[in-house]
Amino acid sequence: MTEENSPTVYRSDYQPYPFTLDAVALNVELDENRTVVTSTLSFTAKNAAPADLVLNAEDISLDALHLDGQPLGADAYELTPDLLVIAQLSGSFELRVQTTLDPAANSLFMGLYKSGSGFFTQCEAEGFRRITYFPDRPDVMSIYTVTLSADKEKYPYLLSNGNLVSSTDLPDGRHQAVWHDPFHKPSYLFALVAGDFDVREKTVKTHNGRDVLLQIYSDKGSRDKTEWALASLERSLVWDEKRFGLELDLDRFMIVAVRDFNMGAMENKGLNIFNSGYVLADPDTATDANFSAVEAVIGHEYFHNWTGNRVTCRDWFQLSLKEGLTVFRDQEFTADMMAAGLDDQAAASARAVKRIDDVSVLRAGQFPEDAGPMAHPIRPDSYESIGNFYTATVYEKGAEVIRMQHTLLGAHGFRDGMDEYFRRHDGQAVTCDDFVNAMEYVYTKSHPQRDLSIFRRWYSQAGTPRVQVTMNHDAAQQTVTLTLSQQTPLVGVEKIRKDFVKKPFHIPFAVGLLSADGQPLALNEINDSASQLNTPDPKGEHTRLLELTEQSQSWTFTGIATKPVPSLLRDFSAPVIVQYEWTEKELAVLAQSDPNPFARWEAGQALATREILGLTNALQKGEQAALSETFVQVWKNNLQDAGLDAGYRARLLTLPSEKFLAEQMDPIEPVWLSRARQAVRENLGKVAATEWTATLQDNDTPGTYSPDPISAGRRSLKNLALSYLMAAGDEAACQQALVQYQAAQNMTDCMGALGAIVNYHHGDKRQEAIVDFYEKWQHNPLVIDKWFALQATAADTRTETIRGLMAHPAFSLRNPNRARSLIFQFCINNAEGFHNQDGSGYALWTEAVLALDSINPEVASRLARVMDNWARYTPALQSQMKSSLEQVRDHEGLSSNVSEIVSKALRI
Ligand code: B3K
Ligand code: ZN
């Protein structure tokens, strides 16, 4: 589809569907190339007046159509490639539609497709219309009965949503299963799976004493890798009961792992389908990060059962209603799991680690998006292809907007608001406004003078607000006045909408004050409008919550004799950028003693950012620059602060990412930036060699592997120490990396060593290790994905290496995980290689986007987004990036997915 025939869809055009869909009976006769789908749809008109029945379609053809048992002739309906319209129907009627599909030829992995030896579906957002003619929109909910039949030997398992009603053998070696889902659902939550699998299962009791069967289906031979997934699922069930009072509503909950999948996982009712990378995990083949991602994604999809499935979206503009809320829920789940069983202080540190990781993801992906050509509010107003709006903004910023409501209402208030939301909307398809209405109802009960009217602007305005802070200390009065002013640039479509006026946001802004020697100060406000944060205060943080709702406001605190150091936006209480002119000395105080672990990390990052950007400038001018002594001292002190938990210490000592740093540069000079960051790393490795070596020795995790956060933290600190030392060319560390690679008892240590070797070892041993790893793991696709990714991101990898790897027999563009592991990793996480001034990285991108687009446009458009911020780069890079974008835009037959991305990028 070209851009011309993919019109823009507007939120304001929403019209309710004129019919209810009372029941859906779907009969699917599975065959690799000729699957016959017969769907029987029972409709009732909502109004007395007749209305047109509109059904969606994509890439399917109509074999037969019956209305109330009578065949319909071609003159009785209108048929276009994407619509079937039967004019002026009223009352109740039954429509029977037959289509024939070729699942083996479906490389889009949308609708019904084959992967390996099984059949799978993916219907969100608009995949069901690739299976049958249907009102494929989330506000048309119905009860589904699904009959599946297939060859019994090849496909012994036939699965769909809900409960299994019957299984029967049929003639010719086929068999049949009938499934019934008792809950109303939209078509995007439909799923079917057929194949042969290993199954791991467990029956558990819900808090109301009901027995429910949990099952994990995975490829034959992979059952030993699903123990963690099943345990994670059980933990998710218990957590949602405990934290939100939400119980599993079905008797059976299934997760199926599949190798070919466009994203992470999908929350189909009772039958989640997962990218195998988020199911399979054992110590030999999965890293700590993999284990934690499996737990988080299993939690996320499970939590959708209530936030997404029981209460769903009215239309796709409301996507954040389910995604932002469910990301917030999975973040809280992980934080609670990480803090479980720890004392208050250790728990605060564990929670801070999770918050740091989430905020880092937001800043690396969402902040640039919110400043670029695709910028949109968490509830967009328009789109061309909905597939392009599963964005960091809808998900991650959406979660921040929910988190702010949690902060404003407090944990109890938020829980009451959630209860109210379900009381009002269970079983419905609703809007983001409906969610905020439920929260506001609870909020105004406890805060009679307040409402969430200004807060709602987070749903309609895009862009990252800048909050400028000034602090005035009056020594005579012993007062401190903090003045906060907000300003948010116009972004994305806001720039071309002439009437658009940006209004102030409601920003919950958590602050503390420290004395010059790092002691937390009690905060007593003159007007007492700042509230005490409704969270534990393990170290006497004295955090106060300022609510900025106007362009500028001030707060005055008393009893402060000497000029304090402000600790701002603690716990990242709002998705904003803070502007305050700290001195280096003040940042050093915060980075070593702020009792709020998040703010402490933030101060260290600010110090490192100054160093790296300063050096980038110097290197560009051909100068050298030594590291500041204060910075080095802070790094050394934190490295040796044994009172800190290892995982938190690893975060404190990790340099800001290139993506975060690039955001602070204008224009972006990716190659010098990357070199400067590398040089700072090398320098820190040298000046603190003794401390790093001690850290490397002290953080071994002997014995049986466990992915718990304490052990994982030790491994991350140990591997960080190894990489600093190797960056500094430390001979002993080089030897140690080779030993660790050979002796590793788990994949985290193996990859920690191999990563350091591939990036920093320049002798023969490097290639030997690469070959050795491949030979050892060539039969495990998820491990080979890591092998490709490691080489794609290695500091000295250039396009020739990537092209060589693309010709490797194990490479395939058709498998999304493999394409992501090599090409995406190179384009996204290898600045020196991708932005090489010879333009070879951009040429590779152009070819890959076009090649992928002809196979799988949804995956191609993700890769297309790599060029979003082309206009922020140096002029020489800009013009090359622009011409690559133009080349893609002008390609004949481009999908609407990629077309939307590149044309928006070029529009700025
Ligand atoms: N809801 C799915 C995402 C579907 C993406 C379709 N392009 C997974 C999730 O967010 O849980
Ligand atoms: Zn989701």
mmCIF file of C-alpha atoms in Angstrom, residues 158-375:
data_model
loop_
_atom_site.group_PDB
_atom_site.id
_atom_site.type_symbol
_atom_site.label_atom_id
_atom_site.label_comp_id
_atom_site.label_asym_id
_atom_site.label_seq_id
_atom_site.Cartn_x
_atom_site.Cartn_y
_atom_site.Cartn_z
ATOM 1 C CA LEU A 158 -5.156 -27.425 19.019
ATOM 2 C CA LEU A 159 -5.519 -24.353 21.251
ATOM 3 C CA SER A 160 -7.701 -21.272 21.369
ATOM 4 C CA ASN A 161 -9.082 -18.812 23.916
ATOM 5 C CA GLY A 162 -11.081 -19.821 26.980
ATOM 6 C CA ASN A 163 -12.098 -23.342 27.932
ATOM 7 C CA LEU A 164 -11.797 -26.593 25.998
ATOM 8 C CA VAL A 165 -15.297 -27.902 25.326
ATOM 9 C CA SER A 166 -14.502 -31.050 23.366
ATOM 10 C CA SER A 167 -11.820 -32.924 21.404
ATOM 11 C CA THR A 168 -12.768 -35.426 18.748
ATOM 12 C CA ASP A 169 -10.988 -37.579 16.203
ATOM 13 C CA LEU A 170 -12.046 -37.053 12.599
ATOM 14 C CA PRO A 171 -11.563 -39.194 9.485
ATOM 15 C CA ASP A 172 -8.330 -38.995 7.413
ATOM 16 C CA GLY A 173 -6.033 -38.651 10.407
ATOM 17 C CA ARG A 174 -7.467 -35.291 11.409
ATOM 18 C CA HIS A 175 -8.841 -34.221 14.756
ATOM 19 C CA GLN A 176 -10.903 -31.370 16.094
ATOM 20 C CA ALA A 177 -11.101 -29.249 19.228
ATOM 21 C CA VAL A 178 -13.862 -26.867 20.287
ATOM 22 C CA TRP A 179 -13.022 -23.911 22.541
ATOM 23 C CA HIS A 180 -15.409 -21.490 24.196
ATOM 24 C CA ASP A 181 -14.397 -18.198 25.743
ATOM 25 C CA PRO A 182 -17.053 -17.082 28.247
ATOM 26 C CA PHE A 183 -15.808 -13.470 28.300
ATOM 27 C CA HIS A 184 -16.676 -10.759 25.816
ATOM 28 C CA LYS A 185 -13.608 -9.785 23.863
ATOM 29 C CA PRO A 186 -12.606 -7.749 20.829
ATOM 30 C CA SER A 187 -11.153 -9.536 17.802
ATOM 31 C CA TYR A 188 -7.598 -8.374 18.561
ATOM 32 C CA LEU A 189 -7.568 -10.771 21.540
ATOM 33 C CA PHE A 190 -8.478 -13.812 19.453
ATOM 34 C CA ALA A 191 -5.783 -16.489 19.136
ATOM 35 C CA LEU A 192 -5.254 -19.982 17.886
ATOM 36 C CA VAL A 193 -2.237 -22.261 18.031
ATOM 37 C CA ALA A 194 -1.728 -25.701 16.501
ATOM 38 C CA GLY A 195 1.380 -27.834 16.704
ATOM 39 C CA ASP A 196 3.407 -30.257 18.740
ATOM 40 C CA PHE A 197 4.923 -28.934 21.933
ATOM 41 C CA ASP A 198 6.511 -29.689 25.259
ATOM 42 C CA VAL A 199 4.210 -28.662 28.082
ATOM 43 C CA ARG A 200 5.029 -27.634 31.628
ATOM 44 C CA GLU A 201 2.030 -27.121 33.856
ATOM 45 C CA LYS A 202 0.880 -26.550 37.386
ATOM 46 C CA THR A 203 -2.472 -26.221 39.093
ATOM 47 C CA VAL A 204 -2.598 -23.395 41.604
ATOM 48 C CA LYS A 205 -5.297 -22.031 43.891
ATOM 49 C CA THR A 206 -6.516 -18.476 43.529
ATOM 50 C CA HIS A 207 -7.123 -16.402 46.664
ATOM 51 C CA ASN A 208 -10.771 -17.398 46.452
ATOM 52 C CA GLY A 209 -9.793 -21.054 46.522
ATOM 53 C CA ARG A 210 -10.440 -21.809 42.828
ATOM 54 C CA ASP A 211 -8.111 -24.254 41.088
ATOM 55 C CA VAL A 212 -6.575 -22.857 37.896
ATOM 56 C CA LEU A 213 -4.326 -24.637 35.430
ATOM 57 C CA LEU A 214 -1.221 -22.768 34.282
ATOM 58 C CA GLN A 215 0.533 -24.114 31.189
ATOM 59 C CA ILE A 216 3.666 -23.206 29.239
ATOM 60 C CA TYR A 217 3.947 -24.639 25.718
ATOM 61 C CA SER A 218 7.315 -24.577 23.976
ATOM 62 C CA ASP A 219 9.184 -26.320 21.152
ATOM 63 C CA LYS A 220 9.849 -30.020 21.615
ATOM 64 C CA GLY A 221 13.034 -30.453 23.609
ATOM 65 C CA SER A 222 12.875 -27.103 25.415
ATOM 66 C CA ARG A 223 10.887 -28.074 28.502
ATOM 67 C CA ASP A 224 13.936 -27.700 30.756
ATOM 68 C CA LYS A 225 13.952 -24.013 29.878
ATOM 69 C CA THR A 226 10.406 -23.175 31.009
ATOM 70 C CA GLU A 227 10.664 -23.567 34.767
ATOM 71 C CA TRP A 228 11.360 -19.865 35.324
ATOM 72 C CA ALA A 229 8.480 -18.853 33.038
ATOM 73 C CA LEU A 230 5.989 -20.976 34.950
ATOM 74 C CA ALA A 231 7.264 -19.697 38.292
ATOM 75 C CA SER A 232 7.052 -16.116 36.983
ATOM 76 C CA LEU A 233 3.477 -16.694 35.893
ATOM 77 C CA GLU A 234 2.558 -17.988 39.318
ATOM 78 C CA ARG A 235 4.204 -14.988 40.981
ATOM 79 C CA SER A 236 2.249 -12.694 38.649
ATOM 80 C CA LEU A 237 -1.033 -14.302 39.709
ATOM 81 C CA VAL A 238 -0.255 -13.917 43.392
ATOM 82 C CA TRP A 239 0.970 -10.334 42.986
ATOM 83 C CA ASP A 240 -2.117 -9.119 41.127
ATOM 84 C CA GLU A 241 -4.352 -10.618 43.802
ATOM 85 C CA LYS A 242 -2.352 -9.052 46.590
ATOM 86 C CA ARG A 243 -1.608 -5.634 45.170
ATOM 87 C CA PHE A 244 -4.805 -5.018 43.184
ATOM 88 C CA GLY A 245 -7.271 -7.645 44.395
ATOM 89 C CA LEU A 246 -7.496 -9.013 40.824
ATOM 90 C CA GLU A 247 -8.022 -12.732 40.378
ATOM 91 C CA LEU A 248 -7.558 -14.877 37.270
ATOM 92 C CA ASP A 249 -11.038 -15.245 35.802
ATOM 93 C CA LEU A 250 -10.464 -18.366 33.647
ATOM 94 C CA ASP A 251 -9.915 -21.982 34.702
ATOM 95 C CA ARG A 252 -6.919 -22.232 32.437
ATOM 96 C CA PHE A 253 -4.140 -19.843 31.405
ATOM 97 C CA MET A 254 -1.780 -20.820 28.593
ATOM 98 C CA ILE A 255 1.449 -19.310 27.304
ATOM 99 C CA VAL A 256 2.876 -20.542 24.003
ATOM 100 C CA ALA A 257 6.427 -19.721 22.867
ATOM 101 C CA VAL A 258 7.067 -19.083 19.175
ATOM 102 C CA ARG A 259 10.285 -18.306 17.352
ATOM 103 C CA ASP A 260 8.856 -15.961 14.684
ATOM 104 C CA PHE A 261 7.166 -13.042 16.355
ATOM 105 C CA ASN A 262 7.109 -9.355 15.534
ATOM 106 C CA MET A 263 7.439 -8.114 19.113
ATOM 107 C CA GLY A 264 7.728 -9.419 22.671
ATOM 108 C CA ALA A 265 4.433 -11.099 23.437
ATOM 109 C CA MET A 266 0.677 -10.852 23.107
ATOM 110 C CA GLU A 267 -2.018 -10.948 25.758
ATOM 111 C CA ASN A 268 -4.721 -12.948 23.865
ATOM 112 C CA LYS A 269 -7.412 -13.975 26.332
ATOM 113 C CA GLY A 270 -6.277 -17.100 28.160
ATOM 114 C CA LEU A 271 -3.806 -17.936 25.375
ATOM 115 C CA ASN A 272 -0.819 -15.625 25.474
ATOM 116 C CA ILE A 273 1.565 -16.037 22.558
ATOM 117 C CA PHE A 274 5.169 -15.134 23.292
ATOM 118 C CA ASN A 275 8.353 -14.545 21.405
ATOM 119 C CA SER A 276 10.378 -17.516 22.673
ATOM 120 C CA GLY A 277 13.011 -15.041 23.922
ATOM 121 C CA TYR A 278 10.607 -14.053 26.703
ATOM 122 C CA VAL A 279 9.774 -17.605 27.770
ATOM 123 C CA LEU A 280 12.855 -19.792 27.534
ATOM 124 C CA ALA A 281 15.499 -19.273 30.199
ATOM 125 C CA ASP A 282 18.007 -21.506 31.906
ATOM 126 C CA PRO A 283 21.329 -20.588 33.518
ATOM 127 C CA ASP A 284 23.395 -21.981 30.636
ATOM 128 C CA THR A 285 21.692 -20.041 27.872
ATOM 129 C CA ALA A 286 20.016 -16.981 29.418
ATOM 130 C CA THR A 287 21.601 -13.973 31.093
ATOM 131 C CA ASP A 288 20.386 -12.249 34.249
ATOM 132 C CA ALA A 289 18.843 -9.612 31.989
ATOM 133 C CA ASN A 290 17.001 -12.357 30.082
ATOM 134 C CA PHE A 291 15.664 -13.865 33.297
ATOM 135 C CA SER A 292 14.386 -10.531 34.463
ATOM 136 C CA ALA A 293 12.867 -9.729 31.045
ATOM 137 C CA VAL A 294 11.030 -13.080 31.037
ATOM 138 C CA GLU A 295 9.541 -12.335 34.434
ATOM 139 C CA ALA A 296 8.598 -8.774 33.456
ATOM 140 C CA VAL A 297 6.976 -9.691 30.132
ATOM 141 C CA ILE A 298 5.096 -12.640 31.616
ATOM 142 C CA GLY A 299 3.861 -10.264 34.302
ATOM 143 C CA HIS A 300 2.953 -7.625 31.733
ATOM 144 C CA GLU A 301 0.878 -9.940 29.548
ATOM 145 C CA TYR A 302 -0.758 -11.567 32.534
ATOM 146 C CA PHE A 303 -1.706 -8.168 34.013
ATOM 147 C CA HIS A 304 -3.353 -7.269 30.705
ATOM 148 C CA ASN A 305 -6.008 -9.817 31.552
ATOM 149 C CA TRP A 306 -7.624 -7.089 33.638
ATOM 150 C CA THR A 307 -6.048 -3.921 32.260
ATOM 151 C CA GLY A 308 -6.671 -4.489 28.569
ATOM 152 C CA ASN A 309 -8.886 -7.532 28.299
ATOM 153 C CA ARG A 310 -11.620 -7.177 30.918
ATOM 154 C CA VAL A 311 -11.548 -3.431 30.332
ATOM 155 C CA THR A 312 -10.371 -2.708 26.812
ATOM 156 C CA CYS A 313 -9.887 0.287 24.524
ATOM 157 C CA ARG A 314 -12.737 2.025 22.731
ATOM 158 C CA ASP A 315 -10.458 2.760 19.766
ATOM 159 C CA TRP A 316 -6.740 2.546 19.061
ATOM 160 C CA PHE A 317 -6.126 6.165 20.041
ATOM 161 C CA GLN A 318 -6.759 4.937 23.597
ATOM 162 C CA LEU A 319 -3.933 2.396 23.399
ATOM 163 C CA SER A 320 -2.145 3.907 26.405
ATOM 164 C CA LEU A 321 -5.239 3.149 28.495
ATOM 165 C CA LYS A 322 -4.119 -0.460 28.513
ATOM 166 C CA GLU A 323 -0.410 -0.168 27.688
ATOM 167 C CA GLY A 324 0.673 2.710 29.920
ATOM 168 C CA LEU A 325 -1.285 1.228 32.811
ATOM 169 C CA THR A 326 0.034 -2.280 32.245
ATOM 170 C CA VAL A 327 3.649 -1.109 31.928
ATOM 171 C CA PHE A 328 3.208 0.742 35.225
ATOM 172 C CA ARG A 329 1.842 -2.468 36.740
ATOM 173 C CA ASP A 330 4.690 -4.606 35.426
ATOM 174 C CA GLN A 331 7.256 -2.071 36.669
ATOM 175 C CA GLU A 332 5.717 -2.213 40.130
ATOM 176 C CA PHE A 333 5.606 -6.005 40.001
ATOM 177 C CA THR A 334 9.316 -6.197 39.207
ATOM 178 C CA ALA A 335 10.154 -3.617 41.874
ATOM 179 C CA ASP A 336 8.146 -5.576 44.470
ATOM 180 C CA MET A 337 9.822 -8.835 43.427
ATOM 181 C CA MET A 338 13.261 -7.217 43.676
ATOM 182 C CA ALA A 339 12.548 -5.774 47.101
ATOM 183 C CA ALA A 340 10.884 -8.912 48.488
ATOM 184 C CA GLY A 341 12.417 -10.125 51.738
ATOM 185 C CA LEU A 342 14.879 -7.212 52.082
ATOM 186 C CA ASP A 343 15.106 -4.747 54.973
ATOM 187 C CA ASP A 344 13.828 -1.208 54.320
ATOM 188 C CA GLN A 345 17.108 0.240 53.214
ATOM 189 C CA ALA A 346 18.061 -2.662 50.944
ATOM 190 C CA ALA A 347 14.540 -2.639 49.542
ATOM 191 C CA ALA A 348 14.821 1.079 48.739
ATOM 192 C CA SER A 349 18.073 0.407 46.925
ATOM 193 C CA ALA A 350 16.571 -2.516 44.990
ATOM 194 C CA ARG A 351 13.600 -0.388 43.969
ATOM 195 C CA ALA A 352 15.945 2.402 42.919
ATOM 196 C CA VAL A 353 17.780 -0.029 40.615
ATOM 197 C CA LYS A 354 14.500 -0.790 38.865
ATOM 198 C CA ARG A 355 13.598 2.896 38.665
ATOM 199 C CA ILE A 356 17.036 3.758 37.253
ATOM 200 C CA ASP A 357 16.686 1.077 34.579
ATOM 201 C CA ASP A 358 13.185 2.224 33.614
ATOM 202 C CA VAL A 359 14.127 5.891 33.504
ATOM 203 C CA SER A 360 17.196 5.076 31.410
ATOM 204 C CA VAL A 361 14.959 3.309 28.891
ATOM 205 C CA LEU A 362 12.579 6.272 28.845
ATOM 206 C CA ARG A 363 15.349 8.794 28.283
ATOM 207 C CA ALA A 364 17.118 6.752 25.619
ATOM 208 C CA GLY A 365 13.994 6.038 23.577
ATOM 209 C CA GLN A 366 11.070 8.217 24.536
ATOM 210 C CA PHE A 367 12.718 11.596 25.063
ATOM 211 C CA PRO A 368 14.147 11.647 21.507
ATOM 212 C CA GLU A 369 10.822 10.432 20.137
ATOM 213 C CA ASP A 370 9.031 13.254 21.957
ATOM 214 C CA ALA A 371 11.339 15.805 20.352
ATOM 215 C CA GLY A 372 11.297 14.333 16.840
ATOM 216 C CA PRO A 373 9.038 14.000 13.816
ATOM 217 C CA MET A 374 6.970 11.187 15.359
ATOM 218 C CA ALA A 375 6.253 13.128 18.577
#
